[in-house]
Tab-separated table of C-alpha atoms in Angstrom:
chain	number	residue	atom	x	y	z
A	27	MET	CA	20.205	-16.175	-12.234
A	28	PRO	CA	19.273	-12.498	-11.642
A	29	SER	CA	15.954	-11.322	-13.014
A	30	ALA	CA	15.752	-8.654	-15.714
A	31	SER	CA	14.760	-5.158	-14.735
A	32	SER	CA	12.196	-3.429	-16.893
A	33	ARG	CA	10.411	-0.110	-17.033
A	34	VAL	CA	8.338	2.095	-19.308
A	35	ARG	CA	9.320	5.748	-19.609
A	36	PRO	CA	8.621	8.750	-21.836
A	37	ALA	CA	10.886	8.780	-24.879
A	38	VAL	CA	13.685	11.325	-25.185
A	39	VAL	CA	15.397	12.721	-28.290
A	40	ALA	CA	18.211	10.173	-27.959
A	41	ASP	CA	15.620	7.383	-28.411
A	42	VAL	CA	14.563	8.522	-31.892
A	43	PRO	CA	16.996	6.286	-33.834
A	44	VAL	CA	15.868	3.160	-31.985
A	45	ILE	CA	12.194	4.191	-32.260
A	46	LEU	CA	12.581	4.464	-36.036
A	47	ARG	CA	14.309	1.084	-36.099
A	48	LEU	CA	11.397	-0.433	-34.167
A	49	VAL	CA	8.879	1.212	-36.522
A	50	ARG	CA	10.737	-0.347	-39.453
A	51	GLU	CA	10.792	-3.743	-37.722
A	52	LEU	CA	7.042	-3.530	-37.205
A	53	ALA	CA	6.522	-2.572	-40.851
A	54	GLU	CA	8.720	-5.447	-41.969
A	55	TYR	CA	6.667	-7.842	-39.827
A	56	GLU	CA	3.518	-6.435	-41.473
A	57	LYS	CA	5.169	-6.934	-44.892
A	58	ALA	CA	4.998	-3.182	-45.520
A	59	LEU	CA	8.574	-1.997	-45.022
A	60	ASP	CA	8.532	-0.270	-48.413
A	61	GLU	CA	5.731	1.980	-47.107
A	62	VAL	CA	7.864	3.498	-44.314
A	63	ASP	CA	9.024	6.946	-45.428
A	64	ALA	CA	9.547	8.459	-41.963
A	65	THR	CA	12.978	9.837	-41.140
A	66	GLN	CA	14.666	10.501	-37.830
A	67	ASP	CA	14.275	14.238	-38.472
A	68	GLN	CA	10.519	13.864	-39.018
A	69	LEU	CA	10.073	11.816	-35.845
A	70	CYS	CA	12.178	14.296	-33.892
A	71	GLU	CA	10.072	17.222	-35.142
A	72	ALA	CA	6.790	15.439	-34.350
A	73	LEU	CA	7.809	14.164	-30.903
A	74	PHE	CA	10.120	16.977	-29.733
A	75	PRO	CA	9.199	20.189	-31.590
A	76	GLY	CA	11.196	22.531	-29.356
A	77	GLY	CA	8.928	24.980	-27.562
A	78	ARG	CA	5.685	23.856	-29.206
A	79	GLU	CA	3.230	21.166	-28.249
A	80	PRO	CA	4.177	17.848	-29.852
A	81	ALA	CA	1.964	16.332	-32.533
A	82	ALA	CA	2.599	12.853	-31.168
A	83	PHE	CA	4.055	11.243	-28.069
A	84	ALA	CA	6.188	8.183	-27.457
A	85	HIS	CA	7.041	5.937	-24.558
A	86	VAL	CA	9.698	3.266	-24.615
A	87	ALA	CA	9.980	-0.020	-22.767
A	88	GLU	CA	13.427	-0.847	-21.419
A	89	VAL	CA	14.794	-4.186	-20.314
A	90	ASP	CA	18.079	-3.988	-18.438
A	91	GLY	CA	18.567	-0.426	-19.729
A	92	GLU	CA	18.080	-1.287	-23.410
A	93	VAL	CA	15.034	-0.103	-25.370
A	94	ALA	CA	12.993	-3.183	-26.258
A	95	GLY	CA	9.742	-1.618	-27.448
A	96	CYS	CA	7.804	1.554	-28.010
A	97	ALA	CA	4.333	3.028	-28.033
A	98	ILE	CA	3.561	6.019	-30.251
A	99	TRP	CA	0.298	7.827	-29.643
A	100	PHE	CA	-1.506	11.110	-30.092
A	101	LEU	CA	-4.401	12.897	-28.450
A	102	SER	CA	-7.884	12.539	-29.850
A	103	PHE	CA	-11.218	14.139	-29.109
A	104	SER	CA	-14.743	12.821	-29.565
A	105	THR	CA	-17.357	15.421	-30.416
A	106	TRP	CA	-20.033	12.835	-29.706
A	107	THR	CA	-18.971	12.221	-26.120
A	108	GLY	CA	-17.188	15.529	-25.495
A	109	THR	CA	-14.178	13.704	-24.090
A	110	HIS	CA	-10.486	13.474	-24.803
A	111	GLY	CA	-8.743	10.225	-25.484
A	112	ILE	CA	-5.630	8.864	-27.115
A	113	TRP	CA	-5.059	7.058	-30.371
A	114	LEU	CA	-2.410	4.369	-30.077
A	115	GLU	CA	-0.668	4.441	-33.441
A	116	ASP	CA	1.986	1.802	-32.791
A	117	LEU	CA	2.745	-0.603	-29.985
A	118	TYR	CA	5.736	-2.788	-30.645
A	119	VAL	CA	7.844	-4.896	-28.292
């Protein structure tokens, strides 16, 4: 039996519908689906704002070419340490 191929890559605009589906799945697992108000348009604007720096970033995990998970994150900064970092908002596979 052939093994599955997998990779992690930066998300693209075409991934937004599946990213939102995964966010909803995560919320359902957390018993908080009714708290998800995000729309595809909002995610698109945050992740791919067209000519401006994005407010958030996303990577997707693919297995055999199908998106199977996502990570949504944004940049952070610590005034105490003077260093940049990232805040991992969601990780769902």
